[in-house]
PDB file of C-alpha atoms in Angstrom:
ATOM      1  CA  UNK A  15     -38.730 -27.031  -0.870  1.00  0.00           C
ATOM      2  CA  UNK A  16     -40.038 -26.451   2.188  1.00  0.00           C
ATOM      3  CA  UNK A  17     -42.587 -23.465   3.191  1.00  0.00           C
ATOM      4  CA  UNK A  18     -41.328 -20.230   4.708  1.00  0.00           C
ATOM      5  CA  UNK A  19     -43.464 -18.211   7.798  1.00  0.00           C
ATOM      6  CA  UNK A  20     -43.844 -14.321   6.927  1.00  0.00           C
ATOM      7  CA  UNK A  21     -44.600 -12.462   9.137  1.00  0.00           C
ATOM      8  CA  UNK A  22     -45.995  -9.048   7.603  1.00  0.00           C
ATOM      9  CA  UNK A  23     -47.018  -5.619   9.007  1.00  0.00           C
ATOM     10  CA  UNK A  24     -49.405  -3.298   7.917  1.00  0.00           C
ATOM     11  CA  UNK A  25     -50.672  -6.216   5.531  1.00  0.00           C
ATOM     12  CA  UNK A  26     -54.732  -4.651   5.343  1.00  0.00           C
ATOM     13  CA  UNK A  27     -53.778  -2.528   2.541  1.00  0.00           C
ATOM     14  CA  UNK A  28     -51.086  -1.232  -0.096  1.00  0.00           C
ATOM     15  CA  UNK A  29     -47.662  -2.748  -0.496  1.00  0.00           C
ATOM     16  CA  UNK A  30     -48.086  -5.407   2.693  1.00  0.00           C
ATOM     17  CA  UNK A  31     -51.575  -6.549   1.182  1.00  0.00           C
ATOM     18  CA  UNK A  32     -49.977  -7.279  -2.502  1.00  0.00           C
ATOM     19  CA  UNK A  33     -46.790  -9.132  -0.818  1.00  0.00           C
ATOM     20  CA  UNK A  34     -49.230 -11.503   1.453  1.00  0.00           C
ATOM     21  CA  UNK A  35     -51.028 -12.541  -1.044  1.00  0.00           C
ATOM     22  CA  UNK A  36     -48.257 -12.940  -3.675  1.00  0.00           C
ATOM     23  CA  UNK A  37     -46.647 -14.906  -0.972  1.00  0.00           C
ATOM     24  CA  UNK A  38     -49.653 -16.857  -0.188  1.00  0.00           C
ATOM     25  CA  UNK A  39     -50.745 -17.416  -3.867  1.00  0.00           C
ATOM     26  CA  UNK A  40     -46.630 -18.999  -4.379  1.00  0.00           C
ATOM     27  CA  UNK A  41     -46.662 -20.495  -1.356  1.00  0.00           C
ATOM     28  CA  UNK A  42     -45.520 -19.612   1.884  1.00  0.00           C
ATOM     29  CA  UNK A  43     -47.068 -19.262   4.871  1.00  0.00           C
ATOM     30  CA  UNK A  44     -48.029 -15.818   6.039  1.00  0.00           C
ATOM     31  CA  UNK A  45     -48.650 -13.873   9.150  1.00  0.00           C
ATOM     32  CA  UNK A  46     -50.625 -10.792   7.905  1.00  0.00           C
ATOM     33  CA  UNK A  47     -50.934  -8.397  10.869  1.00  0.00           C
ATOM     34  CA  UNK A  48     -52.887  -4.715  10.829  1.00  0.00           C
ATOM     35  CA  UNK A  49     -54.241  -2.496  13.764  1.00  0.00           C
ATOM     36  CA  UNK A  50     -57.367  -3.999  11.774  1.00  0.00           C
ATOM     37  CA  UNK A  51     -58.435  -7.259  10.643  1.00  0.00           C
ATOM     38  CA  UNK A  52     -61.625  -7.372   8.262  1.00  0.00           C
ATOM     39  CA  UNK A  53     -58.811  -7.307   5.535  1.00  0.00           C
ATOM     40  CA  UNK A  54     -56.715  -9.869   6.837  1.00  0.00           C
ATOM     41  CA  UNK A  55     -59.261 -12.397   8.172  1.00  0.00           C
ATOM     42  CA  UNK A  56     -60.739 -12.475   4.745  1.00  0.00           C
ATOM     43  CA  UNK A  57     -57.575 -13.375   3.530  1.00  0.00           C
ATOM     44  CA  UNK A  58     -56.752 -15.790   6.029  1.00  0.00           C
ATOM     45  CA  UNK A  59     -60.319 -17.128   5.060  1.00  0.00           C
ATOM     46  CA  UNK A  60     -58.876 -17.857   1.193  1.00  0.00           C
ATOM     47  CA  UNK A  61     -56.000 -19.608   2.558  1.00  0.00           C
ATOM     48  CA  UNK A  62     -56.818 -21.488   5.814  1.00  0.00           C
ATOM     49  CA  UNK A  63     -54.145 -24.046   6.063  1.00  0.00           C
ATOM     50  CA  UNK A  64     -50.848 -21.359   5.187  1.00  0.00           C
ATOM     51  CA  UNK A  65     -51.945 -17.626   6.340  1.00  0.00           C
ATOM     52  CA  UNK A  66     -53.079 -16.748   9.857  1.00  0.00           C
ATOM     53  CA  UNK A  67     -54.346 -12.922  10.518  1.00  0.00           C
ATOM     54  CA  UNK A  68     -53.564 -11.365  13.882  1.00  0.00           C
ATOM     55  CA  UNK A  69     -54.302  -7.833  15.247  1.00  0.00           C
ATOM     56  CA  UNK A  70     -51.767  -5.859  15.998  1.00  0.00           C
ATOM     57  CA  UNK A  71     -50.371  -2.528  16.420  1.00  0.00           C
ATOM     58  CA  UNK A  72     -46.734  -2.375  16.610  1.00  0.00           C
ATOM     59  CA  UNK A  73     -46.701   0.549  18.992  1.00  0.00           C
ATOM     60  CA  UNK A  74     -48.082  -1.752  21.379  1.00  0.00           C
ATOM     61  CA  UNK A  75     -45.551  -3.750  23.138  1.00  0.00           C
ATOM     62  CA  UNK A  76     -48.303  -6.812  23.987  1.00  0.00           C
ATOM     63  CA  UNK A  77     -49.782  -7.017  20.576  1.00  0.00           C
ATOM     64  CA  UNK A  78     -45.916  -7.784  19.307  1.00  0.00           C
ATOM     65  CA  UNK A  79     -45.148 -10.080  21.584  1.00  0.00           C
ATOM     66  CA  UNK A  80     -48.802 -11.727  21.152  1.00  0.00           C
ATOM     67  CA  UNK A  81     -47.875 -11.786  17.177  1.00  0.00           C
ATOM     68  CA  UNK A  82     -44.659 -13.274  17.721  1.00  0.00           C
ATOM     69  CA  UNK A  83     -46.221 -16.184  20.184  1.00  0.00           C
ATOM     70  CA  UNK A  84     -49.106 -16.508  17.592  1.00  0.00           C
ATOM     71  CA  UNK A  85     -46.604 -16.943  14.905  1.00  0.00           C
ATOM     72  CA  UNK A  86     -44.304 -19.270  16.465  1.00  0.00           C
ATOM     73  CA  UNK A  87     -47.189 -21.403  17.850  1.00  0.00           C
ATOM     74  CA  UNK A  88     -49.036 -21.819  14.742  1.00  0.00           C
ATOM     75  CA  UNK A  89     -45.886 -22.024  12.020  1.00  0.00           C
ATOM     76  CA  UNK A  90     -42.927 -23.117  14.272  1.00  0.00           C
ATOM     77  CA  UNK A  91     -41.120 -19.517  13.564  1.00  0.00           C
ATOM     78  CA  UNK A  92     -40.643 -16.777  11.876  1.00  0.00           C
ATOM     79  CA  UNK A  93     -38.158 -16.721   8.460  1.00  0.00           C
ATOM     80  CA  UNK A  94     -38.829 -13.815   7.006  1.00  0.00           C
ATOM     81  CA  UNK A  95     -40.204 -10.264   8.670  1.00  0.00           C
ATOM     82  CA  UNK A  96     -41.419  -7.580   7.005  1.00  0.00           C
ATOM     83  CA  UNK A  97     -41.096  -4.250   8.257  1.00  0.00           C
ATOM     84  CA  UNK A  98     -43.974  -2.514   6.297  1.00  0.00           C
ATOM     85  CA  UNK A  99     -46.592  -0.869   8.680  1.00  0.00           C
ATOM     86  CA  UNK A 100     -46.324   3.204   8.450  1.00  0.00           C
ATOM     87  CA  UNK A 101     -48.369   6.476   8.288  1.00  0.00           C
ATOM     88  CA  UNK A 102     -47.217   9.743   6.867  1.00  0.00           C
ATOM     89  CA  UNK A 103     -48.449  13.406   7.686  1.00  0.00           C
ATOM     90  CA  UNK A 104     -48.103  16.325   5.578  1.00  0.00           C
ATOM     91  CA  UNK A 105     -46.928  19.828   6.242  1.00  0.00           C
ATOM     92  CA  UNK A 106     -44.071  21.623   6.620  1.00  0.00           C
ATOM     93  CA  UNK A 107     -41.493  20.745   9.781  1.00  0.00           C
ATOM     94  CA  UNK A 108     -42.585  24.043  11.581  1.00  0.00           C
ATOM     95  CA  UNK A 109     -46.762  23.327  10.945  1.00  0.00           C
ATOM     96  CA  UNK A 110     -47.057  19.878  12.030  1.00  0.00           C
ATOM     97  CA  UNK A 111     -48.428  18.857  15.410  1.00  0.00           C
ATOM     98  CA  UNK A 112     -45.935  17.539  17.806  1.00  0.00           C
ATOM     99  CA  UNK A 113     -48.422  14.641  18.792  1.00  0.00           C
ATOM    100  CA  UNK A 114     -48.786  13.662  14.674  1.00  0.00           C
ATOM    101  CA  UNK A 115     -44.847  13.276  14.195  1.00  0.00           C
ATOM    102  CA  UNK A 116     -44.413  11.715  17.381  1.00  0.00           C
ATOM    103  CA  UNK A 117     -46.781   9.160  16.222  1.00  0.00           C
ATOM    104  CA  UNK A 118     -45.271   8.815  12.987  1.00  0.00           C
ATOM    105  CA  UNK A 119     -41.758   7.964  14.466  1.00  0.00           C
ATOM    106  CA  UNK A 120     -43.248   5.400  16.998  1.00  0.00           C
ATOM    107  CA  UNK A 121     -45.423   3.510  14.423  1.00  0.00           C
ATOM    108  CA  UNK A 122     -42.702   4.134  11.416  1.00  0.00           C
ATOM    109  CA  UNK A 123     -39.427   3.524  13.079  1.00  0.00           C
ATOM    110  CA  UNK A 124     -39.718   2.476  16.820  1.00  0.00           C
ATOM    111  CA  UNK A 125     -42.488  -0.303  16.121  1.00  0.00           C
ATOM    112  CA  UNK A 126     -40.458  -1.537  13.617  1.00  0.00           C
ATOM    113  CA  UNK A 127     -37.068  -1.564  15.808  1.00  0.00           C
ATOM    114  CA  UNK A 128     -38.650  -3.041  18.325  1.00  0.00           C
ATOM    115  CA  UNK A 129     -40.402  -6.052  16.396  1.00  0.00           C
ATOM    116  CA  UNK A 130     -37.462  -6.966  14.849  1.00  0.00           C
ATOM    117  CA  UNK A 131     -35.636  -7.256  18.500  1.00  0.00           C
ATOM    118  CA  UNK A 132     -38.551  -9.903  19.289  1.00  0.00           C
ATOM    119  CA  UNK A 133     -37.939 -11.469  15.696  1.00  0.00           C
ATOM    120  CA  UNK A 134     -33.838 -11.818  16.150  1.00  0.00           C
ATOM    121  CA  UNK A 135     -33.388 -14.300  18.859  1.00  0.00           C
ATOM    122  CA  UNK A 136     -35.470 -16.945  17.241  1.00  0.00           C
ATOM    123  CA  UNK A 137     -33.918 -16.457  14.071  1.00  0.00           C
ATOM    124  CA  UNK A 138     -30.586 -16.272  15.939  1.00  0.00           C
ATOM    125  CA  UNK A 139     -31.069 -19.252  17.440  1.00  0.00           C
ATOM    126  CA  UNK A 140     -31.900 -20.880  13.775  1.00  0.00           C
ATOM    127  CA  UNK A 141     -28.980 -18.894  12.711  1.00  0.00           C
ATOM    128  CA  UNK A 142     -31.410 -18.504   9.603  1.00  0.00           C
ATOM    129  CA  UNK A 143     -33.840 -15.662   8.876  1.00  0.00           C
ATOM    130  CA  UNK A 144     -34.197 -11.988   7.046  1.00  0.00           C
ATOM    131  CA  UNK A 145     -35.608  -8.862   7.988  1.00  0.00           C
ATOM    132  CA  UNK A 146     -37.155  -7.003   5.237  1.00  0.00           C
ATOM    133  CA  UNK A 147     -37.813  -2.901   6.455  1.00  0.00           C
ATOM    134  CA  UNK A 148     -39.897  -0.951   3.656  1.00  0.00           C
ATOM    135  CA  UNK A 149     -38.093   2.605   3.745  1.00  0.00           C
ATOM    136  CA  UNK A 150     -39.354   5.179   0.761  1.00  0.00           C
ATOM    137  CA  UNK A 151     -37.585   6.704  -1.863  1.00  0.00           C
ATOM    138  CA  UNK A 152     -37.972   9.857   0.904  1.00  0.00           C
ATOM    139  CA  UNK A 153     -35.451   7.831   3.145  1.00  0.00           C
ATOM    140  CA  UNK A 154     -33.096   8.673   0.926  1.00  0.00           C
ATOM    141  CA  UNK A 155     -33.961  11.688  -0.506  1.00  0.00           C
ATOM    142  CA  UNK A 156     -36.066  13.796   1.561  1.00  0.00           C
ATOM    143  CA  UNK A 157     -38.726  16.341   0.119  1.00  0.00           C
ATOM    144  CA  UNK A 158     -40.911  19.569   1.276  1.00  0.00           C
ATOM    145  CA  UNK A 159     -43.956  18.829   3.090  1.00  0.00           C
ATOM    146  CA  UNK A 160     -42.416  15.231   4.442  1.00  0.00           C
ATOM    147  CA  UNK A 161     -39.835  16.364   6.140  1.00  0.00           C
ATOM    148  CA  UNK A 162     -40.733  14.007   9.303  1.00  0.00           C
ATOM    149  CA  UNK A 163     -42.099  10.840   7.005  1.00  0.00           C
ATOM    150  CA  UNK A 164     -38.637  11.112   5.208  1.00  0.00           C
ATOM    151  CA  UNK A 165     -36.822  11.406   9.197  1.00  0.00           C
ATOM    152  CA  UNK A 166     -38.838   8.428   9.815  1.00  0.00           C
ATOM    153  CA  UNK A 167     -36.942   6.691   7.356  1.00  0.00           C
ATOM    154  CA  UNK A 168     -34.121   7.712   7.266  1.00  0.00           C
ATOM    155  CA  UNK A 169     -33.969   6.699  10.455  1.00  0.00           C
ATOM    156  CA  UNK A 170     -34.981   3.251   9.672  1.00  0.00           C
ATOM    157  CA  UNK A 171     -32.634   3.438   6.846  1.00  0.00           C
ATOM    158  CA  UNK A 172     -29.591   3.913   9.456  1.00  0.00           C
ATOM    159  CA  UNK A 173     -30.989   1.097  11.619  1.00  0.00           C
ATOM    160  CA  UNK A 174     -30.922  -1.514   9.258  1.00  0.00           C
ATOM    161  CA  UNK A 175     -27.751  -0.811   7.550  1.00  0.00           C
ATOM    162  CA  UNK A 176     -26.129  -1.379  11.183  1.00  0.00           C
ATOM    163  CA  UNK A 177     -28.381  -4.514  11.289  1.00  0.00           C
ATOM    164  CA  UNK A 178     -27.224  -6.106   8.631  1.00  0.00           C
ATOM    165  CA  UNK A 179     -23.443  -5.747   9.649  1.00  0.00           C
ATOM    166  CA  UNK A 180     -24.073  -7.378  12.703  1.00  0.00           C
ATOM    167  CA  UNK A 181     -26.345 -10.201  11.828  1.00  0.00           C
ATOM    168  CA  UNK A 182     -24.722 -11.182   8.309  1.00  0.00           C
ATOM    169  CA  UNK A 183     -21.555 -13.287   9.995  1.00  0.00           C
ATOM    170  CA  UNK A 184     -24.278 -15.138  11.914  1.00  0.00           C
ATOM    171  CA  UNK A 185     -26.213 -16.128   8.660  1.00  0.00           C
ATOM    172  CA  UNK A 186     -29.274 -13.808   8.934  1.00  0.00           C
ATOM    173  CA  UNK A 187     -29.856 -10.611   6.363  1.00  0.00           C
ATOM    174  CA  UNK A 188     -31.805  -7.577   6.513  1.00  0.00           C
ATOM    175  CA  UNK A 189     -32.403  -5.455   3.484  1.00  0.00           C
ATOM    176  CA  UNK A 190     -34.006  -2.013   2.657  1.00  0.00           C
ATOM    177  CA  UNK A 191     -37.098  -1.746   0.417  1.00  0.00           C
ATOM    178  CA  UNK A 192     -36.951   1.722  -1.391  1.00  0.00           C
ATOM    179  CA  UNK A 193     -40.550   2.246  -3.263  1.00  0.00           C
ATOM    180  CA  UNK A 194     -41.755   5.045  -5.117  1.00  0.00           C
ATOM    181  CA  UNK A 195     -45.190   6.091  -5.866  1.00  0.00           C
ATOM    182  CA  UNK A 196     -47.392   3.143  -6.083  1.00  0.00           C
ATOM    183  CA  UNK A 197     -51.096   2.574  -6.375  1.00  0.00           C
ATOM    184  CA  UNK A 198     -52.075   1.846  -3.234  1.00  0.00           C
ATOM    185  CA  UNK A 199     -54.676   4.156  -2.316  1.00  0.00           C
ATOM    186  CA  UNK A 200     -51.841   6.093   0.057  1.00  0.00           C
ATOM    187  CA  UNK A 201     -53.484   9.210  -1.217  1.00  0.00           C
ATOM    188  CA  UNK A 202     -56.873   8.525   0.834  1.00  0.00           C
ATOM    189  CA  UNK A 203     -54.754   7.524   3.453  1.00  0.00           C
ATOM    190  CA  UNK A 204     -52.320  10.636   4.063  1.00  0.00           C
ATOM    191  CA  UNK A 205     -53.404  13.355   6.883  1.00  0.00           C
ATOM    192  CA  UNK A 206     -52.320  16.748   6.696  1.00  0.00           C
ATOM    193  CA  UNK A 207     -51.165  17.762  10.095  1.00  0.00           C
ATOM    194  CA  UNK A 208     -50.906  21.322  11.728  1.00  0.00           C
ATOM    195  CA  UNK A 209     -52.378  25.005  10.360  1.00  0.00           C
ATOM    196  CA  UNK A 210     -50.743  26.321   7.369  1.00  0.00           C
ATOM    197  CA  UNK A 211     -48.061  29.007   7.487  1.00  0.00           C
ATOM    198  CA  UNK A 212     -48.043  31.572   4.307  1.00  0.00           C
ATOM    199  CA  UNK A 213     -44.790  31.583   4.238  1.00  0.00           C
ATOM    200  CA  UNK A 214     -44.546  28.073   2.852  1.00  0.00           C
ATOM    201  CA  UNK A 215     -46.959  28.534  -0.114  1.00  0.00           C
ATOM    202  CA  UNK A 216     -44.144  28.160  -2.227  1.00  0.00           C
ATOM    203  CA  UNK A 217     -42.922  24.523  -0.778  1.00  0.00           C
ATOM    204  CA  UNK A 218     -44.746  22.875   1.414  1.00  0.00           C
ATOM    205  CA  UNK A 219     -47.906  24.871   1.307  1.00  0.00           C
ATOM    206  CA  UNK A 220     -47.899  23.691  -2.924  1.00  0.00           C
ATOM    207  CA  UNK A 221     -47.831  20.033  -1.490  1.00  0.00           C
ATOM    208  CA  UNK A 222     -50.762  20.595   0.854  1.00  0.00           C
ATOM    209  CA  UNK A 223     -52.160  22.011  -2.509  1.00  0.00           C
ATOM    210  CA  UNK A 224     -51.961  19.284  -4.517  1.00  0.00           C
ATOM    211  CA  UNK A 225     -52.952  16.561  -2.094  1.00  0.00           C
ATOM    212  CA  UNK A 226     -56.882  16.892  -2.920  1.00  0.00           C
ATOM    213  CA  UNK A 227     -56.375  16.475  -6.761  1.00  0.00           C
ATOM    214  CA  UNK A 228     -53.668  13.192  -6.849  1.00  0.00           C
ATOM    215  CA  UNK A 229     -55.362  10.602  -8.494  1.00  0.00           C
ATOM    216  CA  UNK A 230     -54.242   7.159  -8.961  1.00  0.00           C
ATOM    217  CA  UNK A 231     -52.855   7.256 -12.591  1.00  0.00           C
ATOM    218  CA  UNK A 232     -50.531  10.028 -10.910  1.00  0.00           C
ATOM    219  CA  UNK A 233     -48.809   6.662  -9.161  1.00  0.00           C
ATOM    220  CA  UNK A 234     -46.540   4.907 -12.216  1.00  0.00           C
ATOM    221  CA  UNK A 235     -45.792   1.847  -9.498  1.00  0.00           C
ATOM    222  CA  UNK A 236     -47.850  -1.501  -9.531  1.00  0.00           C
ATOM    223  CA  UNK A 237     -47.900  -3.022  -6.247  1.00  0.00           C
ATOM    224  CA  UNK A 238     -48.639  -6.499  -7.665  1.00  0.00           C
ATOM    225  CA  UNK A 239     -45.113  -6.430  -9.505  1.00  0.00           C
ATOM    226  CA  UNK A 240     -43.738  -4.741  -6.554  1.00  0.00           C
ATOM    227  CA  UNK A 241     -44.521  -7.732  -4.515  1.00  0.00           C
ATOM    228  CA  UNK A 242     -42.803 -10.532  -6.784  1.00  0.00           C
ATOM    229  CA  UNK A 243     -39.756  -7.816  -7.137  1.00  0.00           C
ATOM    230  CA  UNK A 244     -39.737  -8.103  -3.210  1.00  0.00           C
ATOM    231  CA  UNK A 245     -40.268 -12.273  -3.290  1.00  0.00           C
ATOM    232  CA  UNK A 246     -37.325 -12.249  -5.648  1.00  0.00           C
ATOM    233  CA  UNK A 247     -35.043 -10.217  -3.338  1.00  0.00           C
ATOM    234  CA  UNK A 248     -35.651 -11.940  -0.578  1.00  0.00           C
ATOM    235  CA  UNK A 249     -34.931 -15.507  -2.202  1.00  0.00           C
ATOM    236  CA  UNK A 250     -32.012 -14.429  -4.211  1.00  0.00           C
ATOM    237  CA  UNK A 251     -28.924 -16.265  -3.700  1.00  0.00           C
ATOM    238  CA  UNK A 252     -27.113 -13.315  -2.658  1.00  0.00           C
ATOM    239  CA  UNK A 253     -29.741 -10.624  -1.577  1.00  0.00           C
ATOM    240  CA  UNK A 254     -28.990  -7.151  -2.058  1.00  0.00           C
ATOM    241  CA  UNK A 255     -29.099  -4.758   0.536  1.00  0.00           C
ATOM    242  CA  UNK A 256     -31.238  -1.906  -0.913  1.00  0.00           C
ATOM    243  CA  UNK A 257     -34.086  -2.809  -3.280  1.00  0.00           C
ATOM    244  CA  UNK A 258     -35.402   0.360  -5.393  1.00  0.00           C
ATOM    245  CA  UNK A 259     -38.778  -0.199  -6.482  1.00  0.00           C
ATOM    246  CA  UNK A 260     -40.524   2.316  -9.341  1.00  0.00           C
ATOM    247  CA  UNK A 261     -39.014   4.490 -11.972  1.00  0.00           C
ATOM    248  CA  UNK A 262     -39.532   7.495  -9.867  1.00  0.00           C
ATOM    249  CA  UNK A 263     -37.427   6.643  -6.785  1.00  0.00           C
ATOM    250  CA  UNK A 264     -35.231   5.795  -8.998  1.00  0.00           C
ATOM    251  CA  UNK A 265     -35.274   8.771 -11.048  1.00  0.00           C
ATOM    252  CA  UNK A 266     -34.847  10.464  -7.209  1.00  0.00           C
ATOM    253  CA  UNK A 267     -32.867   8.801  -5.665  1.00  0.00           C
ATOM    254  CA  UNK A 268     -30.009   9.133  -8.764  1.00  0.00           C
ATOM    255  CA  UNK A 269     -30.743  12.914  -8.422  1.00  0.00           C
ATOM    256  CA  UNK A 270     -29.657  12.737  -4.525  1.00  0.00           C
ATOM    257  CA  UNK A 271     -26.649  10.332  -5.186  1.00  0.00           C
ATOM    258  CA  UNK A 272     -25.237  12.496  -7.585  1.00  0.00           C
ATOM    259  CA  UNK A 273     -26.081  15.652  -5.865  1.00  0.00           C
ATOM    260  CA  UNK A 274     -24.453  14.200  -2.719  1.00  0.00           C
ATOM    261  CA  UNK A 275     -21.425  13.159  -5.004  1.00  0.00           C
ATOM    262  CA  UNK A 276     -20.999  16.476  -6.358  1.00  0.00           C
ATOM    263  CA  UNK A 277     -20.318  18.210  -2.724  1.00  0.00           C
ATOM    264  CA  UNK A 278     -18.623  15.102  -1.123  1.00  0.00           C
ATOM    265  CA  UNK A 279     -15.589  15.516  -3.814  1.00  0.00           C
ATOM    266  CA  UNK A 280     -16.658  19.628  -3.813  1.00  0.00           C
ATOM    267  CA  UNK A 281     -15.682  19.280   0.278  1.00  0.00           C
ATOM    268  CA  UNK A 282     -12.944  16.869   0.227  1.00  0.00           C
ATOM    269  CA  UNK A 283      -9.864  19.514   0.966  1.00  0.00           C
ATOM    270  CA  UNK A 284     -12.050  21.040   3.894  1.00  0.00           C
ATOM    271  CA  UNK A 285     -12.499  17.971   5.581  1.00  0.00           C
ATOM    272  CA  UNK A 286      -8.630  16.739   5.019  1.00  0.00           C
ATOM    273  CA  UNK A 287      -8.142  20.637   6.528  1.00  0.00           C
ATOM    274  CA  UNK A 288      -9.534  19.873   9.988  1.00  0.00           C
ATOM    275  CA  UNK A 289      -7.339  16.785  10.557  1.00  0.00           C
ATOM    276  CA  UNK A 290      -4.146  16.818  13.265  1.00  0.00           C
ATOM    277  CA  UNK A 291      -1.352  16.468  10.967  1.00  0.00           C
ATOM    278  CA  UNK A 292      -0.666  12.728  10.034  1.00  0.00           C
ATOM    279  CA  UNK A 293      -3.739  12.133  12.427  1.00  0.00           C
ATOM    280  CA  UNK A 294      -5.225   9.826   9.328  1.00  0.00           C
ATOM    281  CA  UNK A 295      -2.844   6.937   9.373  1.00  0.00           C
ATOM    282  CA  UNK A 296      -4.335   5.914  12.568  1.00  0.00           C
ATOM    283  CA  UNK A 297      -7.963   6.745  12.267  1.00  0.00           C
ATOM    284  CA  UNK A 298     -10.229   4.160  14.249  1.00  0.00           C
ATOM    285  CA  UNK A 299     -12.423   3.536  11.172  1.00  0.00           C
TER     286      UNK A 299
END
């Protein structure tokens, strides 16, 4: 079989550093990028003929088009992307700093969105490819505290689930990584934006709380098996769409579903109520 080209974001550390190297270790050739590269030259180091590490910042509109013309120049293409750089901030919605969540939407949804519109046309023009966006079990099922992390991805959520309509009859996928809480040192990495406001002490001011005690064995998800659970999506003969990773998103997200469940059927007269009469038969969708 022949090798496939990842390319990887935010591969210096948690869930993109276990997938390069499981990738690398089976394989395939990989593309780790970060806004840093100590960690991703030294793996690039272990692997010299089949990884390549490249700086970039997906905010930055020349650092993705460098990656792209890096990738393509060195590996011929790009089969499989992976949507995985992010950063989270805590605090309520009302705390947090404009400039923080502003950030968080360009680096966690907009970079992403935007790479993958550089990715497409080559993989259009292959008519082979997938695009693999890591969402959170919070971009399904939002909590306290995260409110604008979860938006982030939510919003990502919504992107690729149009994305994959559109680019499935052409013979490319896209899927939707939902992970839990995974050891990945995410709790050294998490800022806590904005001045607290007493009147969340209850919700979002008990999150704040418990930020400086989480320690790892708090996290029940192993990023090493969360990478091969990700190599196996991706390679499956029919790939699924969403891909839950960790017994607590999926604890979570079967909360949400079945709390959404419960008022969809709850609210099903009131939204047949606000119809024309006989207006249904000829709904556009």
């Amino acid at each position: 079989m022949s090798r496939k080209t990842w390319l990887i974001t935010g591969a210096s550390s948690g869930l993109g550093k276990a997938l390069a190297e499981h990738v690398l270790a089976h394989g395939d050739q990989v593309v780790a990028t970060a806004s840093s590269t100590q960690v991703t030259t030294e793996l690039a180091a272990r692997y010299p003929e089949t990884a390549l590490a490249v700086k970039l910042d997906v905010t930055e509109a020349e650092d993705r088009a460098a990656a792209v013309r890096a990738t393509q120049e060195r590996f011929g293409g790009i089969d499989i992307l992976v949507n995985n750089a992010a950063i989270d901030f805590v605090g309520a919605l009302e705390e947090q700093e404009e400039d923080d969540y502003r950030r968080l939407f360009e680096v966690n949804f907009f970079g992403a969105v935007a790479l993958t519109r550089a990715v497409l046309p080559g993989m259009r023009a292959r008519r082979s490819g997938t695009v693999v966006n890591v969402s959170s079990m919070d971009g399904l099922a939002s909590l306290s505290a995260n409110g604008y992390y979860s938006a982030s991805k939510f919003a990502l959520e919504g992107f690729t689930e149009a994305l994959w309509q559109e680019i499935e009859p052409i013979g490319l996928h896209a899927m939707i990584i939902q992970p839990g809480s995974f050891r990945t040192g995410i709790e050294n990495r998490t800022k806590v934006s904005g001045e607290a406001i007493a009147d969340y002490a209850a919700t979002a001011g008990a999150f704040r709380a418990m930020m400086g005690s989480l320690t790892p064995e708090m996290f029940p998800g192993d990023p090493e098996r969360a990478a091969e659970a990700i190599l196996q999506a991706v390679n499956a003969p029919e790939p699924a769409h969403w891909i839950v990773l960790g017994s607590d998103a999926q604890r979570r997200i079967g909360v949400k579903l079945d709390q959404l469940r419960a008022e969809f059927e709850a609210g099903r007269e009131l939204a047949f109520s606000t119809d024309f009469p006989g207006a249904a038969e000829n709904a556009v969708l």
